[in-house]
Amino acid sequence: MMEKSCSLLVHFDKGTPAIANEIKEALEGNDVLAKIDAMKKAVSLLLNGETLPQLFITIIRYVLPSEDHTIQRLLLLYLEIIDKKDASGKLLPEMILICQNLRNNLQHPNEYIRGVTLRFLCRLHETEIIEPLIPSVLQNLEHRHPFIRRNAIFAVMSIYKLPQGDQLLVDAPEMIEKALSTEHDQSAKRNAFLMLFTCAQERAINYLFSHVDKISEWGEQLQMVVLELIRKVCRTDKGEKKGKYITIIISLLNSPSSAVVYECAGTLVSLSSAPTAIKAAANTYGQLLLSQSDNNVKLIVLDRLQELKSSHREIMVDLVMDVLRALSSPNLDIRRKTLDIILDLITARNVNEIVQMLKKEVVKTQSGELEKNGEYRQMLIQAIHSCAIKFPEVASTVVHLLMDFLGDSNIASASDVVIFVREIIETNPKLRVSIVTRLLDTFYQIRAARVCVGALWITGEYCLSLSEVESGIATIKQCLGELPFFSVTEEVSAPSVIHGSLSSGNLRSLLLTGDFFLAAVVACTLTKLVLRLEEVQSSKVEVNKAVTQALLVMVSMLQLGQSSVLPHPIDSDSYDRILLCIRLLSNTGDDIRKIWLQSCRQSFVKMLSEKQLRETEELKAKAQVSHAQPDDLIDFYHLKSRKLELEDEVQDDLKRATGEFINDGNDTNKLNRIIQLTGFSDPVYAEAYVTVHHYDIVLDVTVINRTKVTLQNLCLELATMGDLKLVERPQNYALAPESSKQIKANIKVSSTETGVIFGNIVYETSNVFERTVVVLNDIHIDIMDYISPAFCSDNAFRTMWAEFEWENKVISRILLS
């Protein structure tokens, strides 16, 4: 862990460390470029934990007098990061040497030198160095150049905020308020107002109310600070002025700055729950959603709308069509998030408008101009499906349009359509005839086996009349083509795979690829249709003819599966299923007929009812207000001070960052995370508590000195194997006799592979000149430690299974094992 704060981060290649003597020689030379390179190396080494005390005098002698701007900037960075105090907390005597140089810089004729020096003073905390420089800092408040004035204001604010700053600059607020009233530069005005806001809040409030009519003319940066002030004041002051602040916010909603408008909307939502304020904020977010071209901005605005939807759904319902316009963006993430918001805002009043809009978007996806039209079409189909389930009356307006996409090249999209049709035909009996007719007309267009399976099941279950049953049988026969599927001479002399053509039918083409699960579904569908034909057809001749043709199809499929023209034979499950259908058609009993013609439909109805019940329970669970458990702490917001409120927010943020909000289970599970790293007989005992949070691994290592001597330069050296990476450089510690030390190590996980952490504890003692090494036990990090279960729908799982080829990977892993 880093033991001190750092305001500067610089990339440093640890593989090529610079030697202090080389840096010293370059600094003593006259080559400016070499000096710049040497200063960069020195700063990088200091930031990475090295101590270079021998360079300070060299830098004072050879770098301090340089007039080069880059060198002066690097010098200030160097002075910022070096230790300026000794172990007792007193200022090092040599630090006095830099005071005169800083004073000269504050009076330098070059504006850049003055500005960067004033900026440097903002990060300086030693009053012994700052106090002699205060007169020069104050002179720069009236400098002609705005760059210097704005940095001088920041320097005054930083000095005033020091522990004894109000004694060093007693009248700082008065001076800054005076500068604010005469300042014309927008950035300098912003800095001055920020100083008053931070150090003298009442003065900032008085200035704000005395210039209310001019706030709309202020610059973007100053308006942002005004909004920050309003948020802070309104959280602590619940008095009469809150209405005035909200009036100021509403006036800033007309600002030409998108950033200001966005902050105004967020401030309104946080300060008021009045319908007018919430509606104004929602309208603002809607305008930003349409006016901004940056996709990241659109996603952030959609997040804010999602939050508004959760807390103010009634207001958001009126703005649903404005939000829906975000579908014009070609970005799929924006479209997905927009549809998620819209689906929760659907009511009986706006469902028709929403569905019409979604239908137009579906038609647009047929143009084929964009690469991911198929994925977008799948999202739209799922959205329309949700609308039709919630409001069945709209199903008739969309179902026939969507059935045109049963033959879509995007298999996932076509699968969603067939699932939608299957559910609508059961829940909307009035649409059954038209859906069956349309399905049989478009069946030949289907090219995916998964979609054919769904369409065949619908055909077998919902073709009820004589004409529908006959049309269903004829459609299947047409899609299978002429029988048999291969000739005997082909099998005997030159067996080869026979590819179906468009003219021979889609079912034939799929069967000739070896899809025998589809063959079993074809057999079951023909069986259901023939059994139903026996009930609706009075002519026994026609029934026997249909039975004969169905048996011929089934036998031909079995012959195909047992032949050598395909690369693999029929599987036993599909073979048994087809054979069962043949036996059933040869000898049908009443019980079997009831199972095939009634029980299947009843199971499907039960599945739909369970799905609807599960969704209802999930909605109730989301809406249910969580109750406090016995002995839980109850916070009364209005009785809390602002300080406690801020502390709670900070604690919550820290808990989220460290994963403490995640339930770790009982104490036994926590003990299982402790790993012993050394033996009980080793001079140093160590054990690690492993915390895994997403892709961050934290090792909290407890090191105990079991000897009677002090261990010096004790270091926990860790290394990793696999896709693990240490984040921090190890530190050296001194460990007193029989004392302990907590050492933390952060490790990043970059993949889902298993990794290993290994290392040593190295230390020195005063009695032994050589370093002692204690080898640690290995820590194995398994993938199961940093993944968590999540819900995935059946369709999404099938899509990912096909996309990521999990089946092939699973098979290959089984073969390897």
Coordinates of C-alpha atoms in Angstrom, one line a residue, residues 349-668:
R349 CA -53.0 4.5 -23.3
N350 CA -49.6 4.5 -25.2
V351 CA -49.1 0.9 -26.2
N352 CA -50.5 1.4 -29.8
E353 CA -48.2 4.3 -30.5
I354 CA -45.2 2.4 -29.2
V355 CA -46.0 -0.7 -31.2
Q356 CA -46.5 1.3 -34.4
M357 CA -43.1 2.9 -33.8
L358 CA -41.5 -0.4 -33.2
K359 CA -43.1 -1.8 -36.4
K360 CA -41.6 1.0 -38.4
E361 CA -38.2 0.2 -37.0
V362 CA -38.6 -3.4 -37.9
V363 CA -39.4 -2.5 -41.5
K364 CA -36.3 -0.3 -41.6
T365 CA -34.1 -3.2 -40.6
Q366 CA -35.0 -4.9 -44.0
S367 CA -32.9 -2.3 -45.8
G368 CA -29.6 -4.2 -44.9
E369 CA -27.5 -1.0 -44.8
L370 CA -26.1 -1.7 -41.4
E371 CA -24.1 -4.7 -40.3
K372 CA -26.1 -5.4 -37.1
N373 CA -29.6 -5.1 -38.5
G374 CA -30.3 -8.7 -37.6
E375 CA -29.4 -8.2 -33.9
Y376 CA -31.4 -5.0 -33.8
R377 CA -34.3 -6.7 -35.4
Q378 CA -34.1 -9.4 -32.7
M379 CA -34.3 -6.7 -30.0
L380 CA -37.3 -5.2 -31.6
I381 CA -39.1 -8.5 -31.9
Q382 CA -38.5 -9.2 -28.3
A383 CA -39.8 -5.8 -27.4
I384 CA -43.0 -6.3 -29.5
H385 CA -43.4 -9.7 -27.9
S386 CA -43.4 -8.1 -24.5
C387 CA -46.0 -5.6 -25.6
A388 CA -48.2 -8.2 -27.0
I389 CA -48.1 -10.3 -23.9
K390 CA -48.9 -7.4 -21.6
F391 CA -51.6 -6.1 -24.0
P392 CA -53.0 -8.9 -26.1
E393 CA -55.2 -6.6 -28.2
V394 CA -52.1 -5.3 -30.1
A395 CA -51.0 -8.8 -31.1
S396 CA -53.2 -8.7 -34.2
T397 CA -51.5 -5.6 -35.5
V398 CA -48.0 -7.1 -35.4
V399 CA -48.1 -10.9 -35.6
H400 CA -48.4 -11.1 -39.4
L401 CA -45.7 -8.5 -40.0
L402 CA -43.3 -10.5 -37.8
M403 CA -44.1 -13.8 -39.4
D404 CA -42.5 -12.4 -42.6
F405 CA -39.2 -12.8 -40.7
L406 CA -39.5 -16.5 -40.0
G407 CA -37.1 -17.0 -42.9
D408 CA -34.7 -14.4 -41.6
S409 CA -31.0 -15.1 -42.1
N410 CA -30.5 -14.1 -38.5
I411 CA -31.4 -17.3 -36.7
A412 CA -31.8 -15.7 -33.3
S413 CA -34.2 -13.2 -34.7
A414 CA -36.2 -15.9 -36.5
S415 CA -36.3 -18.0 -33.4
D416 CA -37.7 -15.1 -31.4
V417 CA -40.5 -14.7 -34.0
V418 CA -41.5 -18.4 -33.8
I419 CA -41.5 -18.3 -30.0
F420 CA -43.6 -15.1 -30.2
V421 CA -46.1 -16.8 -32.6
R422 CA -46.3 -19.9 -30.5
E423 CA -47.3 -17.9 -27.4
I424 CA -49.7 -15.5 -29.2
I425 CA -51.6 -18.3 -31.0
E426 CA -52.3 -19.9 -27.6
T427 CA -53.2 -16.6 -25.7
N428 CA -55.2 -15.1 -28.6
P429 CA -57.7 -17.8 -29.9
K430 CA -59.3 -15.3 -32.4
L431 CA -56.0 -15.1 -34.3
R432 CA -55.5 -18.9 -34.6
V433 CA -56.9 -19.3 -38.1
S434 CA -55.1 -16.4 -39.6
I435 CA -51.8 -17.4 -37.9
V436 CA -52.0 -21.0 -39.1
T437 CA -52.8 -19.9 -42.7
R438 CA -50.0 -17.4 -42.7
L439 CA -47.6 -20.0 -41.2
L440 CA -48.3 -22.6 -43.8
D441 CA -47.9 -20.0 -46.6
T442 CA -44.5 -18.9 -45.4
F443 CA -43.2 -22.3 -44.1
Y444 CA -41.1 -22.9 -47.2
Q445 CA -39.1 -19.8 -46.5
I446 CA -37.7 -21.1 -43.2
R447 CA -34.0 -22.0 -43.5
A448 CA -33.0 -22.7 -39.8
A449 CA -33.6 -26.1 -38.2
R450 CA -34.4 -24.5 -34.8
V451 CA -37.1 -22.3 -36.4
C452 CA -38.5 -25.3 -38.4
V453 CA -38.9 -27.3 -35.2
G454 CA -41.0 -24.5 -33.6
A455 CA -43.1 -24.0 -36.8
L456 CA -43.8 -27.8 -37.0
W457 CA -44.9 -27.9 -33.4
I458 CA -47.4 -25.0 -34.0
T459 CA -48.6 -26.8 -37.2
G460 CA -49.2 -30.1 -35.3
E461 CA -51.0 -28.5 -32.3
Y462 CA -53.1 -25.8 -33.9
C463 CA -54.3 -27.2 -37.3
L464 CA -57.8 -28.2 -36.2
S465 CA -60.1 -28.0 -39.1
L466 CA -60.2 -30.4 -42.1
S467 CA -58.8 -27.9 -44.5
E468 CA -56.0 -26.8 -42.0
V469 CA -55.0 -30.4 -41.4
E470 CA -54.9 -31.3 -45.1
S471 CA -52.9 -28.1 -45.8
G472 CA -50.5 -28.9 -43.0
I473 CA -49.8 -32.4 -44.4
A474 CA -49.4 -31.1 -47.9
T475 CA -47.0 -28.4 -46.8
I476 CA -44.8 -30.8 -45.0
K477 CA -44.8 -33.2 -48.0
Q478 CA -43.9 -30.4 -50.4
C479 CA -41.0 -29.2 -48.2
L480 CA -39.7 -32.8 -48.0
G481 CA -39.7 -33.3 -51.7
E482 CA -39.8 -36.5 -53.6
L483 CA -39.1 -39.8 -51.8
P484 CA -36.9 -41.6 -51.2
F485 CA -34.1 -39.4 -50.1
F486 CA -31.4 -41.4 -52.0
S487 CA -31.3 -44.2 -54.6
V488 CA -30.1 -47.7 -53.9
T489 CA -27.5 -47.6 -56.7
E490 CA -26.1 -44.5 -55.1
E491 CA -25.7 -46.3 -51.8
V492 CA -24.1 -49.3 -53.2
S493 CA -21.7 -48.0 -55.8
A494 CA -20.9 -44.3 -55.0
P495 CA -22.3 -43.2 -51.6
S496 CA -22.1 -39.5 -51.1
V497 CA -23.8 -36.7 -49.3
I498 CA -26.9 -35.5 -51.2
H499 CA -27.5 -31.7 -50.9
G500 CA -31.1 -30.5 -51.3
S501 CA -31.9 -27.5 -53.5
L502 CA -34.4 -24.8 -53.1
S503 CA -36.8 -26.6 -55.5
S504 CA -36.7 -29.7 -53.4
G505 CA -37.8 -28.0 -50.2
N506 CA -36.2 -26.7 -47.0
L507 CA -37.0 -29.7 -44.8
R508 CA -35.2 -32.0 -47.3
S509 CA -32.2 -29.8 -47.4
L510 CA -31.9 -29.8 -43.6
L511 CA -32.5 -33.5 -43.3
L512 CA -29.7 -34.2 -45.8
T513 CA -27.3 -32.4 -43.6
G514 CA -27.8 -35.0 -40.9
D515 CA -30.3 -33.2 -38.6
F516 CA -32.2 -36.2 -37.3
F517 CA -33.7 -34.4 -34.4
L518 CA -35.7 -32.4 -37.0
A519 CA -36.6 -35.7 -38.6
A520 CA -38.1 -36.8 -35.3
V521 CA -40.1 -33.6 -35.0
V522 CA -41.4 -34.1 -38.6
A523 CA -42.5 -37.6 -37.7
C524 CA -44.3 -36.3 -34.5
T525 CA -46.0 -33.5 -36.4
L526 CA -47.3 -35.9 -39.1
T527 CA -48.5 -38.3 -36.4
K528 CA -50.5 -35.5 -34.7
L529 CA -52.0 -34.3 -38.0
V530 CA -53.0 -37.8 -39.1
L531 CA -54.6 -38.5 -35.7
R532 CA -56.6 -35.3 -35.9
L533 CA -57.5 -36.1 -39.5
E534 CA -59.1 -39.3 -38.3
E535 CA -61.4 -37.1 -36.1
V536 CA -62.4 -34.5 -38.8
Q537 CA -62.3 -36.6 -42.0
S538 CA -65.3 -38.8 -42.6
S539 CA -63.8 -40.7 -45.6
K540 CA -61.8 -43.6 -44.3
V541 CA -60.1 -43.9 -47.7
E542 CA -58.6 -40.4 -47.3
V543 CA -57.5 -41.2 -43.8
N544 CA -55.8 -44.5 -44.8
K545 CA -54.1 -42.7 -47.7
A546 CA -52.7 -40.0 -45.3
V547 CA -51.5 -42.7 -42.9
T548 CA -49.7 -44.5 -45.7
Q549 CA -48.0 -41.4 -46.9
A550 CA -46.9 -40.5 -43.3
L551 CA -45.5 -44.0 -42.8
L552 CA -43.7 -43.8 -46.1
V553 CA -42.0 -40.5 -45.0
M554 CA -41.0 -41.9 -41.6
V555 CA -39.6 -45.1 -43.1
S556 CA -37.7 -43.1 -45.7
M557 CA -36.1 -41.0 -42.9
L558 CA -35.1 -44.1 -41.0
Q559 CA -33.5 -45.5 -44.2
L560 CA -31.6 -42.3 -44.7
G561 CA -30.3 -42.4 -41.1
Q562 CA -29.1 -46.0 -41.4
S563 CA -27.5 -45.4 -44.9
S564 CA -23.9 -44.5 -45.6
V565 CA -24.6 -41.5 -47.7
L566 CA -24.4 -39.2 -44.7
P567 CA -21.3 -38.7 -42.6
H568 CA -22.9 -40.0 -39.4
P569 CA -25.9 -42.3 -38.7
I570 CA -29.1 -41.4 -36.9
D571 CA -28.9 -41.1 -33.1
S572 CA -30.7 -43.6 -31.0
D573 CA -33.1 -41.1 -29.5
S574 CA -34.4 -39.8 -32.8
Y575 CA -34.5 -43.4 -34.1
D576 CA -36.7 -44.5 -31.2
R577 CA -38.9 -41.4 -31.5
I578 CA -39.6 -42.1 -35.2
L579 CA -40.2 -45.8 -34.6
L580 CA -42.7 -44.9 -31.8
C581 CA -44.6 -42.8 -34.4
I582 CA -44.7 -45.7 -36.8
R583 CA -46.1 -48.1 -34.2
L584 CA -48.6 -45.5 -33.1
L585 CA -50.0 -45.0 -36.6
S586 CA -50.2 -48.7 -37.1
N587 CA -52.2 -49.3 -33.9
T588 CA -53.8 -46.3 -32.2
G589 CA -55.5 -46.5 -28.8
D590 CA -57.8 -43.9 -27.2
D591 CA -55.4 -43.2 -24.3
I592 CA -52.4 -42.6 -26.6
R593 CA -54.6 -40.4 -28.9
K594 CA -55.5 -38.3 -25.8
I595 CA -51.9 -37.9 -24.8
W596 CA -50.8 -36.8 -28.3
L597 CA -53.7 -34.5 -29.1
Q598 CA -54.5 -33.0 -25.7
S599 CA -51.7 -33.5 -23.1
C600 CA -49.1 -31.7 -25.1
R601 CA -51.2 -28.6 -25.4
Q602 CA -52.1 -28.7 -21.7
S603 CA -48.4 -28.9 -20.8
F604 CA -47.7 -25.8 -22.9
V605 CA -50.5 -23.9 -21.3
K606 CA -49.2 -24.8 -17.9
M607 CA -45.7 -23.6 -18.9
L608 CA -47.1 -20.3 -20.0
S609 CA -49.1 -19.8 -16.8
E610 CA -46.0 -20.6 -14.7
K611 CA -43.9 -18.2 -16.7
Q612 CA -46.5 -15.4 -16.2
L613 CA -46.7 -16.3 -12.5
R614 CA -42.9 -16.1 -12.2
E615 CA -42.8 -12.7 -13.9
T616 CA -45.5 -11.4 -11.7
E617 CA -43.7 -12.6 -8.6
E618 CA -40.5 -10.9 -9.8
L619 CA -42.3 -7.6 -10.3
K620 CA -43.8 -7.9 -6.8
A621 CA -40.3 -8.6 -5.4
K622 CA -38.9 -5.6 -7.1
A623 CA -41.7 -3.4 -5.9
Q624 CA -41.6 -4.7 -2.3
V625 CA -40.2 -2.3 0.2
S626 CA -37.4 -3.9 2.2
H627 CA -38.1 -3.9 6.0
A628 CA -35.5 -3.3 8.7
Q629 CA -34.4 -6.4 10.6
P630 CA -34.4 -6.4 14.5
D631 CA -31.5 -4.5 15.9
D632 CA -30.8 -2.8 12.6
L633 CA -29.6 0.8 12.8
I634 CA -32.3 3.4 11.8
D635 CA -31.1 6.6 10.3
F636 CA -33.2 9.8 10.7
Y637 CA -32.0 11.9 7.7
H638 CA -33.4 15.2 9.0
L639 CA -31.6 14.8 12.4
K640 CA -28.2 14.1 10.9
S641 CA -25.6 16.7 10.5
R642 CA -24.0 17.3 7.1
K643 CA -20.7 16.0 8.4
L644 CA -22.2 12.6 9.3
E645 CA -24.0 12.5 6.0
L646 CA -20.8 13.0 4.0
E647 CA -19.0 10.4 6.2
D648 CA -21.8 7.9 5.5
E649 CA -21.5 8.5 1.7
V650 CA -17.8 8.1 1.8
Q651 CA -18.1 4.8 3.8
D652 CA -20.7 3.5 1.3
D653 CA -18.4 4.3 -1.6
L654 CA -15.5 2.6 0.1
K655 CA -17.6 -0.5 0.8
R656 CA -18.8 -0.7 -2.8
A657 CA -15.2 -0.3 -4.1
T658 CA -13.9 -3.0 -1.7
G659 CA -16.8 -5.4 -2.2
E660 CA -18.0 -5.2 1.4
F661 CA -21.6 -4.9 0.3
I662 CA -21.4 -8.5 -1.0
N663 CA -22.7 -11.0 1.5
D664 CA -19.7 -13.2 2.4
G665 CA -21.8 -15.8 4.2
N666 CA -21.0 -17.1 7.7
D667 CA -17.7 -16.9 9.6
T668 CA -16.8 -20.4 8.4

